[in-house]
Coordinates of C-alpha atoms and ligand atoms in Angstrom, one line a residue:
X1 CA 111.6 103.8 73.7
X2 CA 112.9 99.8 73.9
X3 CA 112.2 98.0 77.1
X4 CA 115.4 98.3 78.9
X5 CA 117.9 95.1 80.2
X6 CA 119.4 95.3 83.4
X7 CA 122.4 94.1 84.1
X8 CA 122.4 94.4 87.9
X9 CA 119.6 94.9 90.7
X10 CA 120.2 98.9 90.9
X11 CA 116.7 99.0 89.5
X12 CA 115.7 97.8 92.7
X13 CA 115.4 99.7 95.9
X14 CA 116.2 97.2 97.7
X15 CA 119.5 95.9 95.5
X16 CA 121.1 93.2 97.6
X17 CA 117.5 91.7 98.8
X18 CA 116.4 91.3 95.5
X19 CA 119.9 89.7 94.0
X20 CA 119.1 87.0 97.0
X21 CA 115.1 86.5 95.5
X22 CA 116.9 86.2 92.3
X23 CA 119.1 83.4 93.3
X24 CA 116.7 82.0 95.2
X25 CA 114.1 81.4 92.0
X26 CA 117.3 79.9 90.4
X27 CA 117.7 77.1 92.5
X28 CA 114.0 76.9 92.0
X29 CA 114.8 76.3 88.4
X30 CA 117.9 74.3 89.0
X31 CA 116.0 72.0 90.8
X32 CA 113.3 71.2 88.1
X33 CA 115.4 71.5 85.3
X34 CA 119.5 70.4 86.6
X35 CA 121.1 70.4 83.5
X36 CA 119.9 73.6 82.1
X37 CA 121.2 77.3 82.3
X38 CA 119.1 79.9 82.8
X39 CA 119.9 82.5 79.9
X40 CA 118.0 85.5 81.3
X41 CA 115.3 86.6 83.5
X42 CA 112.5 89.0 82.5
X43 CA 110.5 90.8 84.9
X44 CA 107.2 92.7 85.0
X45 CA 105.6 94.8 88.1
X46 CA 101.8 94.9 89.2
X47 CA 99.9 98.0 89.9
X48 CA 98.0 100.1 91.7
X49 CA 95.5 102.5 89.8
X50 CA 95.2 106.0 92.1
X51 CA 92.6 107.7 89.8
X52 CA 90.4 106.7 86.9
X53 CA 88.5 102.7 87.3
X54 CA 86.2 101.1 84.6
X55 CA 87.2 103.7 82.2
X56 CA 90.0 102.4 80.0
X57 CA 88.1 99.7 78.4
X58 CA 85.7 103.1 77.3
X59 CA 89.1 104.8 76.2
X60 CA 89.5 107.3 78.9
X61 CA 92.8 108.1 80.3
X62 CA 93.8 106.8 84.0
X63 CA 96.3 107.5 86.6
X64 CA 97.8 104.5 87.9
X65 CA 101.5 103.4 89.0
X66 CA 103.9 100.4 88.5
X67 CA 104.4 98.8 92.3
X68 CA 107.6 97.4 93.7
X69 CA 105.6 94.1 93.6
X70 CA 106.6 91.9 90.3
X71 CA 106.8 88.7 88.4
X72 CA 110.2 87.2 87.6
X73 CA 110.6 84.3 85.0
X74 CA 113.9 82.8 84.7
X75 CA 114.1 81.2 81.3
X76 CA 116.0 78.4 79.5
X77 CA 114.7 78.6 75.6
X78 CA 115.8 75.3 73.4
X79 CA 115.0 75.6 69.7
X80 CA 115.2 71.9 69.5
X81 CA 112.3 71.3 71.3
X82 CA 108.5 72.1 71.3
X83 CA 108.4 71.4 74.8
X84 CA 107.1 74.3 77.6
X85 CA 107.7 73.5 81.5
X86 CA 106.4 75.7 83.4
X87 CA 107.5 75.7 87.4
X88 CA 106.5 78.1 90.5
X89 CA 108.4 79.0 93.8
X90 CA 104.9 78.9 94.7
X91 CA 103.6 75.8 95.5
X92 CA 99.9 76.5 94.9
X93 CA 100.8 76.4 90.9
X94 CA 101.8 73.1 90.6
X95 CA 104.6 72.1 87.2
X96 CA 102.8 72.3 83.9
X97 CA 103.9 71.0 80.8
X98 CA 102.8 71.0 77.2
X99 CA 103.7 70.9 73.9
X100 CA 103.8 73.7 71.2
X101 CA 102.2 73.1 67.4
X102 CA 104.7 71.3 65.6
X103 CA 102.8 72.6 62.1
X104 CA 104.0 77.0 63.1
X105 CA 100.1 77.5 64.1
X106 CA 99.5 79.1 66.6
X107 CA 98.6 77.5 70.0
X108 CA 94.7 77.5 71.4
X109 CA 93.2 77.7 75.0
X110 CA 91.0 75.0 76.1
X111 CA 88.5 76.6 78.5
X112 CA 87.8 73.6 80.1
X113 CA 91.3 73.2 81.4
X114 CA 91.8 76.7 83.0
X115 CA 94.4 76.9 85.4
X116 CA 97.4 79.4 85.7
X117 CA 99.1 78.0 82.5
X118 CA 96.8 79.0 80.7
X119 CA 98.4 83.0 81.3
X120 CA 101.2 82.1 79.5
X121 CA 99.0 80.6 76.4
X122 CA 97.6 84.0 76.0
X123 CA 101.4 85.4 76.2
X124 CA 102.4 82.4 73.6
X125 CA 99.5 83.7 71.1
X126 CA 100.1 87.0 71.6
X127 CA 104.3 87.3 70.9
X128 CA 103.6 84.5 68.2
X129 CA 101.0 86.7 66.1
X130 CA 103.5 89.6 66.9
X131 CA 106.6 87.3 65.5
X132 CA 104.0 86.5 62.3
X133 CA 103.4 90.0 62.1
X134 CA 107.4 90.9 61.5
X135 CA 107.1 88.2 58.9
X136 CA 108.3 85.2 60.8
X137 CA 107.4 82.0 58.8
X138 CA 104.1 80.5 59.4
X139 CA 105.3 76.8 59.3
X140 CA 108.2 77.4 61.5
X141 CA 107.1 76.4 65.2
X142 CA 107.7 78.7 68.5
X143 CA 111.0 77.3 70.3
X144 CA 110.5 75.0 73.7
X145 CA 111.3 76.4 77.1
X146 CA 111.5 76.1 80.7
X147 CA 110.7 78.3 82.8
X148 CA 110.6 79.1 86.6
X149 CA 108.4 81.9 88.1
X150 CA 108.4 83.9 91.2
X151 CA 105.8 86.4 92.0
X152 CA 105.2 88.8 94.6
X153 CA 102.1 90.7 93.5
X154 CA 98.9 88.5 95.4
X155 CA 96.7 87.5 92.9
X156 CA 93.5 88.0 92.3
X157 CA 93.8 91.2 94.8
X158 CA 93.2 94.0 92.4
X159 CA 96.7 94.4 91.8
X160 CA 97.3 93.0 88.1
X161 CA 99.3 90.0 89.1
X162 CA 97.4 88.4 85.7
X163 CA 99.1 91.5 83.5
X164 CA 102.3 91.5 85.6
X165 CA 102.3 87.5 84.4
X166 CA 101.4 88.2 80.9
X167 CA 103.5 91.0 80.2
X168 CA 107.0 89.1 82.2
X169 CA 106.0 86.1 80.3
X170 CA 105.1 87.7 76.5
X171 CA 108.7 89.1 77.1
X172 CA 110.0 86.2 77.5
X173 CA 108.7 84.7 75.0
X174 CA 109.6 86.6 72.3
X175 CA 113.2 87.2 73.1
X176 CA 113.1 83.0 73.2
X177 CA 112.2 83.6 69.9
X178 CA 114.8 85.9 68.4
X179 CA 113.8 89.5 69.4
X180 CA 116.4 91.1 71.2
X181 CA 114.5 94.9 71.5
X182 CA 111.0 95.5 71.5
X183 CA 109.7 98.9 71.8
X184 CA 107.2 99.7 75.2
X185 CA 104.4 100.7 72.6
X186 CA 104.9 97.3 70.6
X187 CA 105.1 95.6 74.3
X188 CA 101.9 97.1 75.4
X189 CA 99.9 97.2 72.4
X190 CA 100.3 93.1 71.8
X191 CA 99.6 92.3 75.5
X192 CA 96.8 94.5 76.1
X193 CA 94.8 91.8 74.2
X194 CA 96.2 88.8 76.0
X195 CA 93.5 88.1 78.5
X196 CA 91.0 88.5 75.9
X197 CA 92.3 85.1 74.6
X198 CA 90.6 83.8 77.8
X199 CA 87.5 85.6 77.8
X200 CA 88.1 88.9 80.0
X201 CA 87.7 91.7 77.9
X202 CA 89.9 94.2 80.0
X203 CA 91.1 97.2 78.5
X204 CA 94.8 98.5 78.8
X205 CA 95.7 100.1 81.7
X206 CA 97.0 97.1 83.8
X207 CA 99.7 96.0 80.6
X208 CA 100.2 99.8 79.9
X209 CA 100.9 100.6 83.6
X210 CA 103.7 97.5 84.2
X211 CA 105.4 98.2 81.2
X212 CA 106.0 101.5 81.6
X213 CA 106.4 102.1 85.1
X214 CA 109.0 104.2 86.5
X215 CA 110.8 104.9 90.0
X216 CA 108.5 107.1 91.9
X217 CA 106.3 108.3 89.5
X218 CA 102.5 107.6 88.5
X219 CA 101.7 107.5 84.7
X220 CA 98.7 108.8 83.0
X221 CA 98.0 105.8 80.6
X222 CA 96.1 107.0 77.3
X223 CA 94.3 105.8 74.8
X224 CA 93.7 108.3 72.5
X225 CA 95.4 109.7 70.3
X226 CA 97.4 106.9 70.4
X227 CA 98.5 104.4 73.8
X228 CA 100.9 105.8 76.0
X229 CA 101.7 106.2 79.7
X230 CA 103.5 109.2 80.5
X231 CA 105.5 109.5 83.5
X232 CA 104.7 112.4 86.1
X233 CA 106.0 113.6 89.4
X234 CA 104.4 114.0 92.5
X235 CA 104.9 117.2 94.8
X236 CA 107.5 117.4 97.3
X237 CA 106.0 117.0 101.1
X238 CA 107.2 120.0 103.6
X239 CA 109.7 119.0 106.4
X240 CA 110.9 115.8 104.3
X241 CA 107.6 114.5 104.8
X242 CA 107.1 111.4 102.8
X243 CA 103.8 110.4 100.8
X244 CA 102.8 107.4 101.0
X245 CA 100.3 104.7 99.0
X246 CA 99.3 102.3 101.6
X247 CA 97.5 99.0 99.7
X248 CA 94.9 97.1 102.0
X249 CA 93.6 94.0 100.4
X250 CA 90.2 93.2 101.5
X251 CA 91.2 88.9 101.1
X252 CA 87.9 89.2 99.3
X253 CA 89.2 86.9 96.4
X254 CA 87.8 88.4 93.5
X255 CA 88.5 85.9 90.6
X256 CA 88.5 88.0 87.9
X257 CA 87.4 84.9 85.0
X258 CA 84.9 83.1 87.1
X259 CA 83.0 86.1 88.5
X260 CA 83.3 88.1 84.7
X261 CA 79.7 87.3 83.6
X262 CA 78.4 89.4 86.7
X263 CA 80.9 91.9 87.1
X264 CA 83.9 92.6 84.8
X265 CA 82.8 91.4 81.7
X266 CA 79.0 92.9 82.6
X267 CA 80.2 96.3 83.0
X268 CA 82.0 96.3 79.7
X269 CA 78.9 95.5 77.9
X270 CA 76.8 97.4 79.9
X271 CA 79.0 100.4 78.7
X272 CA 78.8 99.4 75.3
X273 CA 74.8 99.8 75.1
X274 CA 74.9 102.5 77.1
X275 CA 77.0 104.5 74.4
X276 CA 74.9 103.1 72.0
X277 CA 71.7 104.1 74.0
X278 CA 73.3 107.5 74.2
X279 CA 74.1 107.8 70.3
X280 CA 70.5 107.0 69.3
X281 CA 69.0 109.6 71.5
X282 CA 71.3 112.0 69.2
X283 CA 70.7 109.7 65.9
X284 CA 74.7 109.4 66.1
X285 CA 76.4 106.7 64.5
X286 CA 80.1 105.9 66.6
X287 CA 83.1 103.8 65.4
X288 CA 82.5 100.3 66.8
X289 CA 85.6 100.4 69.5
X290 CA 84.6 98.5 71.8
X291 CA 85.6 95.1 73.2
X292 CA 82.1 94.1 72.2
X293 CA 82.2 96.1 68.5
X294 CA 80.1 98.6 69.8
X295 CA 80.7 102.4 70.5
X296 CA 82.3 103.5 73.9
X297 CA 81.8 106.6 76.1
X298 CA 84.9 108.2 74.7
X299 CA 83.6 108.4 70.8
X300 CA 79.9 109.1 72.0
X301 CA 81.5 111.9 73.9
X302 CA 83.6 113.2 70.9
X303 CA 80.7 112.8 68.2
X304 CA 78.4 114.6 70.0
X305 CA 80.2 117.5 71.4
X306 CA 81.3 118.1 67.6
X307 CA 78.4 116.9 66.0
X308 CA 75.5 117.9 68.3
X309 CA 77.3 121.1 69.9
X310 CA 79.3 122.3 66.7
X311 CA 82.2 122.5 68.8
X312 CA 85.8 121.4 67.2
X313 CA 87.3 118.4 67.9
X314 CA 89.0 117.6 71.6
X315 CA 92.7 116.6 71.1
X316 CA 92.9 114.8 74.3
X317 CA 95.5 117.2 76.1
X318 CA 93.5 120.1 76.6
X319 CA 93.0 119.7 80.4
X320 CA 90.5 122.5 81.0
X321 CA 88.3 120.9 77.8
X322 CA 88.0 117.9 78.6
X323 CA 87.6 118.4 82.1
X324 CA 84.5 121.2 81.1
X325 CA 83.2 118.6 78.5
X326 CA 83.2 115.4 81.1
X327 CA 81.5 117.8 83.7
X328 CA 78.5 118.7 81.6
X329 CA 78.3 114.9 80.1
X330 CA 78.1 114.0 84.3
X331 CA 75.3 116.3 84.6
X332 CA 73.3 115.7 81.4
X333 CA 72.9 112.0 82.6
X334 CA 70.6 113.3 84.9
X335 CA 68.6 114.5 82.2
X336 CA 68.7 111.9 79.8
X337 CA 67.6 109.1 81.5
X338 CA 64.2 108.9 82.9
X339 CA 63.2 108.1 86.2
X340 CA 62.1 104.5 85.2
X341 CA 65.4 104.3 83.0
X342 CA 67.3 105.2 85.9
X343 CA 65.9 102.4 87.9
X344 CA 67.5 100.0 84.9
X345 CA 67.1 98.2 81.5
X346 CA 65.4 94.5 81.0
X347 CA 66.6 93.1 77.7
X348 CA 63.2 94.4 76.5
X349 CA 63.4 97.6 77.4
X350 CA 66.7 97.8 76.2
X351 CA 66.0 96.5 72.5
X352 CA 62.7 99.0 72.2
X353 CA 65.4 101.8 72.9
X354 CA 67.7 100.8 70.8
X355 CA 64.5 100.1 68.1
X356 CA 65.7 96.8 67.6
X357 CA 64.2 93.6 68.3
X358 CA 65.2 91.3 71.4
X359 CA 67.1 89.0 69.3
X360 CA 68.9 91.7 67.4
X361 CA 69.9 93.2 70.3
X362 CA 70.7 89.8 71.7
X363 CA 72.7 89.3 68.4
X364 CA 74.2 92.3 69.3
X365 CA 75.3 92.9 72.3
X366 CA 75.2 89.5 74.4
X367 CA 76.8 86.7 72.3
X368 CA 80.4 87.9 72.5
X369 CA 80.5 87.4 76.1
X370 CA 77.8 85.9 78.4
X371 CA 76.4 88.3 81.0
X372 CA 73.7 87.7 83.6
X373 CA 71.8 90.2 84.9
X374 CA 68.3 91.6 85.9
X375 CA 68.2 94.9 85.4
X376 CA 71.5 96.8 82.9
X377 CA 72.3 99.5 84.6
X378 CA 73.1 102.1 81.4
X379 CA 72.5 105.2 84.0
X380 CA 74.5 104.4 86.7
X381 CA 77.2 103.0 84.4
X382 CA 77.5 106.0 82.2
X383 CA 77.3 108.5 84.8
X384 CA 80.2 106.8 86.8
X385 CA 82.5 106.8 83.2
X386 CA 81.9 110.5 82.6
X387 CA 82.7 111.5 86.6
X388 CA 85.7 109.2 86.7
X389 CA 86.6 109.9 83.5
X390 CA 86.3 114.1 85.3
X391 CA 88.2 113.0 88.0
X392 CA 91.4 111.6 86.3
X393 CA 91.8 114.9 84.7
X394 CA 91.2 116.7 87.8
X395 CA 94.3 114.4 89.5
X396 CA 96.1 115.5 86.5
X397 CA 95.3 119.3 87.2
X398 CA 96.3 119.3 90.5
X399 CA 99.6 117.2 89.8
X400 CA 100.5 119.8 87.3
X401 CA 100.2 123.0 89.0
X402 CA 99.6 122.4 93.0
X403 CA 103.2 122.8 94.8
X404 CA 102.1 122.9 98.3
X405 CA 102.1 119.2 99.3
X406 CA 99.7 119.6 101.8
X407 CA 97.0 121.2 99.6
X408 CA 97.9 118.0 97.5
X409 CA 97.2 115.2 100.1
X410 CA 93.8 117.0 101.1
X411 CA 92.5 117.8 97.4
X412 CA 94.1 114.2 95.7
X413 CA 92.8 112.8 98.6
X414 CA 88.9 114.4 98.3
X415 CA 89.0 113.3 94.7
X416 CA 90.2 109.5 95.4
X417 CA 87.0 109.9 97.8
X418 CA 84.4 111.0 95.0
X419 CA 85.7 108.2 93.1
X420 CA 85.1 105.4 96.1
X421 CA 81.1 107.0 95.9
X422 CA 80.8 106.2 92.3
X423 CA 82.5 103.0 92.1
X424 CA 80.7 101.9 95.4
X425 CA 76.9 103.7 94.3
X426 CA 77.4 104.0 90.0
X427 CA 79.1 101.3 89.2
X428 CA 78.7 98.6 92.1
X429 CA 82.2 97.3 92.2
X430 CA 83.0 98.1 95.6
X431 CA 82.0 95.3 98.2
X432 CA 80.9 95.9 101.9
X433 CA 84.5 94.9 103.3
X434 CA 86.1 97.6 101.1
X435 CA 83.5 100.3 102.3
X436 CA 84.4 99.0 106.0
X437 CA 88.0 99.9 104.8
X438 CA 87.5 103.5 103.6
X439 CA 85.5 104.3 106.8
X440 CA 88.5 102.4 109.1
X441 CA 91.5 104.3 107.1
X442 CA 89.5 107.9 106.4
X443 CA 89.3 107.9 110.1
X444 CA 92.4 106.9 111.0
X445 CA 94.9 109.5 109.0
X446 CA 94.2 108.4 105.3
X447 CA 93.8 111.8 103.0
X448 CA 92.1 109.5 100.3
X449 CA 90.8 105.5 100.1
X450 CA 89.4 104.1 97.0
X451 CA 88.9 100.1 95.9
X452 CA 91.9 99.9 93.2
X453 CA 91.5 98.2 90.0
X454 CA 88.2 96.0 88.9
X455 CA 87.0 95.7 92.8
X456 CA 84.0 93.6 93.7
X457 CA 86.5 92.9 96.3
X458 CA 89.9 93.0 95.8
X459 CA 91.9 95.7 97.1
X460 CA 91.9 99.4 98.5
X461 CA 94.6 102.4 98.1
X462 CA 95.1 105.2 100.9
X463 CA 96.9 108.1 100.4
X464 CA 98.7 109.7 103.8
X465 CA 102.3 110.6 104.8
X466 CA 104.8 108.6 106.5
X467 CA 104.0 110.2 109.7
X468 CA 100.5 109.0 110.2
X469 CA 101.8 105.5 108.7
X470 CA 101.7 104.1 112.0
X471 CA 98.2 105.0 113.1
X472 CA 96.9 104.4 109.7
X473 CA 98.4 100.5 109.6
X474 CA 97.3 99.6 113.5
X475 CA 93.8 100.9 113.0
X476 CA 93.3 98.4 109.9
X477 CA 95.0 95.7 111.7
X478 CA 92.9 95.8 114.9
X479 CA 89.7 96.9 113.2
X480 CA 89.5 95.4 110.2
X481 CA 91.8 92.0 109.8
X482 CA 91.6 90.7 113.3
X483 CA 88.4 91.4 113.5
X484 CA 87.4 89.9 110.1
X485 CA 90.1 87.3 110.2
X486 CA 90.9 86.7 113.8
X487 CA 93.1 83.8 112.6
X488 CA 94.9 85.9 110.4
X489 CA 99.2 85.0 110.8
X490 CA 101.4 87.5 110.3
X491 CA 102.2 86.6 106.8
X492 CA 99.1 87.2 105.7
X493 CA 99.0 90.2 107.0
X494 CA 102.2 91.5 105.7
X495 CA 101.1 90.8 102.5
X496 CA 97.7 92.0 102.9
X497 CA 98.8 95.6 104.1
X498 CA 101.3 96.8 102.2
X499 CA 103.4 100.0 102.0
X500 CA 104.1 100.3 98.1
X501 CA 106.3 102.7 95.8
X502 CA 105.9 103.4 92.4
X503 CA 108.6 101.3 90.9
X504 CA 110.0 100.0 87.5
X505 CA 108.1 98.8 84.7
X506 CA 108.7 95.4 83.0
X507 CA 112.3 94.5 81.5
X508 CA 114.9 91.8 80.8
X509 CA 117.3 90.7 83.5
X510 CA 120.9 89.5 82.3
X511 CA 121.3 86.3 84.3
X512 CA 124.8 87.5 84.9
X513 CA 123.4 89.4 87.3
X514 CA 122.7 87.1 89.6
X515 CA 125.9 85.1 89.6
Ligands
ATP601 P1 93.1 92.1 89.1 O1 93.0 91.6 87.7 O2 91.8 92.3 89.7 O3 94.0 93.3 89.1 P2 94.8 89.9 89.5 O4 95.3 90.1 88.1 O5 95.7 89.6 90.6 O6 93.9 91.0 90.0 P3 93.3 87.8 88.2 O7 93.1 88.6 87.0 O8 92.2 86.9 88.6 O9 93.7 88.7 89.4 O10 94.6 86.9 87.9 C1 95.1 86.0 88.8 C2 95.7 84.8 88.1 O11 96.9 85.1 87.4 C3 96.1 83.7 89.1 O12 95.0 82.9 89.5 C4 97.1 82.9 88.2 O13 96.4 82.1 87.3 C5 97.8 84.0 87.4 N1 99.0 84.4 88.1 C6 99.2 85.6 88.7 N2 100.4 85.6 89.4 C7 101.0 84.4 89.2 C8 102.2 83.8 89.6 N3 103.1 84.4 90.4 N4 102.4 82.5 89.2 C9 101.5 81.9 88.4 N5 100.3 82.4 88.0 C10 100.1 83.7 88.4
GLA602 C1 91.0 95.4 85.6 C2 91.2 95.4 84.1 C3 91.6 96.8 83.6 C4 90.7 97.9 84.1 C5 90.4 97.7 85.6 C6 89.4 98.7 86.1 O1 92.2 95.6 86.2 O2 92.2 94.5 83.7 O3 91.7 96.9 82.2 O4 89.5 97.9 83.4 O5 90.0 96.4 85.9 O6 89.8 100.0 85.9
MG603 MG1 94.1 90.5 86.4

C-alpha cells in the first residue's frame, strides 16, 4: 500500500477551509522565496493514542488514531543547490537555513544547537540512508530546498506534532530526491527512528499512527509479527448519536528532549532492566530489542510462556491468548517482586540482581542515554506494560464483537479509566493537572479520560457523545482553564479543547490543488 497523492482537498472534511489554509501557507512561501514555485505539498496528521501508553517502545500493540490536526510543507526542491530554507506561518520558529554535505555524506545534528530545524535533520538522515539503501550513490549530495510549513497539531501537547513534522517532512524529502511512491511500511519503518537521531528513543506508534491514518477509524499499530496499523471501525451510536474524542491539553508543556532523562527516555530504560531483571529470575536469555540493546517485555513474555510454561508460541492475533497471557503476567508481578523490590532499585541493588557489577551494569544499561533517578522503578514499570499491554487487547475485543453503542461508551470508557490508574500510579506519567482533568470530565459526561501519549503533562482524551458535548466542554472551561489560567483568551482555548476525528494519515498534495 503506496502513500497516496491527492489531487484535491476531498480528503478533508472540511474541503473549501482547508484549500484556503493551503493558499494561505503559499503566500507564506511566496513571500520568502518570490521567484520560486511550489511543486507540491506533503502532509502528515498528529495523533491521539485511545488505548495502550509506554508500551510500543516494549513491542506491544496500541490503539491510537490519526487526528484532523496536521503538518503541511509546501516545497520547492532545486538540484542545483545544497541549500535548505526552512520558513514557518508560525512566527515562534523563526527562518532557518543551512547547507547540505557537498561530499554525498550524510548530514549530522549538533546538540548544542537544538531548535526546531533540527526535526527536519533527523527527516534528512533518515530518507538519505533510505535513498543509500535503494542504492543511490554515496558521493552524490541530497538536492537543496525551500520549504514553508504550517501546523496545526500544538506541540509539545501529547499530540505527536514532532512525528506529524518528521513524517510530512521525510516525505518531502525523498520525493525531492527522486522517489515518486513509497510504500506506508517503508514510510513508517524509516521514520520510526527519526527522533532517535536526537536522543529520544520513542518507539513507533506516533510515525505508525500519522501514516496510516484513515477517516474515522482507530488503528491497532503492531509491532510483531511485523509493523502495521490496521484500520478498524467503531460501533454505530443509537438514535444517530455521535461519539466523540474530546482532547483537553493540560498547557503543561511537556518538552519531550529536555525533560527525557527523567521521564521518557527513563522509562524506556527502566523497562529494559526490568525485562532483563525478569529473564534472570527464569535464567532466560531475550533477543536484545530494545532501544537500549536490551530485552523488552514483549520477548520476556514470549520466552517464558514457551520456555518456562511449555506452552507454543503466541502469533500475536489470538485475542483471547494474549489477553489470558498479559492477565497472568499482571498478576505474577505481584509475586515476583519483593516488598523492598517493590519500593524500587538503587543502581546497587539493581547490579546485585542482575549479578553484575555496578559498572557493568552502568556499561550496560546507562551510557546509551543519560537517566537520573533515585530509586528505578522495575515493579511499577513492568506491571503497568503487562496491564496496558491487557487493556489494548481488551479495546480490541470489545471493538470487534460489541454492537450495542452504549455498552461500548461505558465498557471503552471503564478501560480508558484503568489505564489513567496505571499511567498516573505504575508508571508516573500523569501530572496533577491531568488528574484534576479526569475528575472534572468523568464528572461532567465523559465515559472515559486518560492522559494521551508520553504525559508528564501534556494532554488528556475523553470519550462521550455529541449530546453531553456541551456539558462536557463548559465544565472544563469553568473548572479547569479559567480557573488555572484565568487569563486564558479564546484562542488558547480553542486550541486547548478540541473536538477531534480520526482523519487521514500522511500523503503528498499536488500543488495544483490549490490553484
Ligand atoms: P508528544 O511527543 O508528547 O506527542 P509533541 O510531538 O507535540 O508531543 P515534542 O516531541 O516535544 O512534542 O515535539 C515538539 C517539537 O516539534 C517542537 O518544539 C518543534 O521543534 C517541532 N515541531 C512540531 N510542530 C512543528 C511545526 N508546526 N513547525 C515547526 N516545528 C514543529
Ligand atoms: C511518545 C512516543 C511514543 C510512545 C508514547 C507513549 O509519544 O513518541 O513512541 O512511546 O510517547 O505511549
Ligand atoms: Mg513528539
Amino acid at each position: 500500500m503506496s502513500v497516496p497523492t491527492f489531487t484535491n482537498f476531498d480528503f478533508s472534511p472540511a474541503p473549501e477551509q482547508t484549500k484556503q489554509r493551503y493558499q494561505h501557507l503559499a503566500a507564506k512561501f511566496h513571500a520568502e522565496f518570490p521567484n520560486e514555485a511550489i511543486q507540491y505539498y506533503t502532509r502528515a496528521p498528529g495523533r491521539v493514542n485511545l488505548m495502550g501508553d509506554h508500551i510500543d517502545y516494549n513491542l506491544f500493540s496500541c490503539l491510537p488514531m490519526a487526528i484532523d490536526f496536521d503538518l503541511v510543507a509546501a516545497v520547492h526542491a532545486n538540484p542545483e543547490s545544497l541549500e535548505i530554507a526552512l520558513v514557518n506561518t508560525d512566527p515562534k520558529f523563526t527562518k532557518q537555513q543551512f547547507t547540505l554535505p557537498e561530499d554525498g555524506s550524510v548530514i549530522t545534528i549538533d546538540d548544542n544547537n537544538f531548535n526546531w530545524s533540527s526535526y527536519f535533520r533527523c527527516a534528512l538522515i533518515v530518507a538519505h540512508k533510505y535513498l543509500l539503501e535503494k542504492g543511490r550513490d554515496a558521493s552524490k549530495p541530497l538536492v537543496g530546498m525551500h520549504v514553508a510549513f504550517d501546523g496545526t497539531v500544538p506541540t509539545g501537547g501529547g499530540l505527536s506534532s514532532s512525528a506529524a513534522f518528521c513524517v510530512a517532512s521525510t516525505l518531502a524529502i525523498l520525493k525531492a530526491n527522486g522517489v515518486d511512491s513509497i510504500s506506508k511500511a517503508d514510510l513508517t519503518r524509516i521514520t520510526v527512528v527519526s527522533e532517535h537521531y536526537i536522543g529520544l528513543n520513542n518507539g513507533g506508534l506516533d510515525q505508525c499512527s500519522s501514516v496510516y491514518g484513515e477517516d474515522g477509524m482507530c488503528l491497532l499499530v503492531q509491532f510483531r509479527p511485523k509493523l502495521n496499523g490496521i484500520p478498524l471501525k467503531f460501533p454505530t451510536l443509537p438514535d444517530g448519536e455521535e461519539l466523540k474524542f474530546i482532547i483537553s491539553n493540560t498547557l503543561v508543556e511537556s518538552p519531550k528532549k529536555l525533560t527525557a532523562p527523567v521521564n521518557y527516555n527513563l522509562r524506556v530504560v527502566e523497562m529494559g532492566i526490568a525485562s532483563d531483571l525478569l529473564a534472570k529470575k527464569f535464567n532466560l536469555s531475550l533477543p536484545s530489542e530494545s532501544n537500549i540493546n536490551s530485552g523488552t517485555l514483549r520477548g520476556f513474555m514470549e520466552t517464558y510462556f514457551v520456555e518456562v510454561e511449555k506452552q507454543s508460541p503466541w502469533d500475536g492475533q489470538d485475542n483471547v491468548k494474549g489477553m489470558k497471557w498479559l492477565q497472568e503476567l499482571t498478576d505474577k508481578c505481584d509475586e515476583w517482586f519483593t516488598t523492598e523490590e517493590k519500593v524500587g532499585f538503587t543502581t546497587e541493588e539493581a547490579a546485585a540482581a542482575l549479578g553484575l557489577s555496578v559498572e557493568e551494569f552502568t556499561q550496560k544499561y546507562l551510557t546509551k542515554m543519560e537517566v537520573r533517578y533515585d530509586k528505578l522503578k522495575l515493579y511499577q514499570r513492568a506491571k503497568h506494560v503487562f496491564s496496558e499491554s491487557y487493556r489494548v487487547l481488551q479495546c480490541l475485543h470489545l471493538l470487534q464483537t460489541i454492537e450495542n453503542g452504549d455498552d461500548f461508551l461505558r465498557e471503552f470508557g471503564g478501560v480508558m479509566n484503568a489505564s489513567q490508574q496505571s499511567l498516573d500510579q505504575l508508571n508516573g506519567s500523569s501530572h496533577p493537572n491531568c488528574n484534576r482533568i479526569c475528575e472534572i470530565a468523568l464528572a461532567n459526561g465523559a465515559y472515559g479520560t486518560r492522559v494521551t501519549g508520553a504525559g508528564f503533562g501534556g494532554s488528556l482524551v475523553s470519550i462521550t457523545t455529541a449530546k453531553k458535548l456541551p456539558n462536557l466542554v463548559n465544565a472544563l472551561v469553568a473548572e479547569y482553564y479559567k480557573k488555572e489560567y484565568p487569563n486564558i483568551t479564546d484562542d488558547e482555548l480553542a486550541n486547548a479543547l478540541v473536538d477531534t476525528k480520526p482523519a487521514w494519515g500522511a500523503s503528498v498534495v499536488a500543488a495544483a490543488a490549490v490553484e
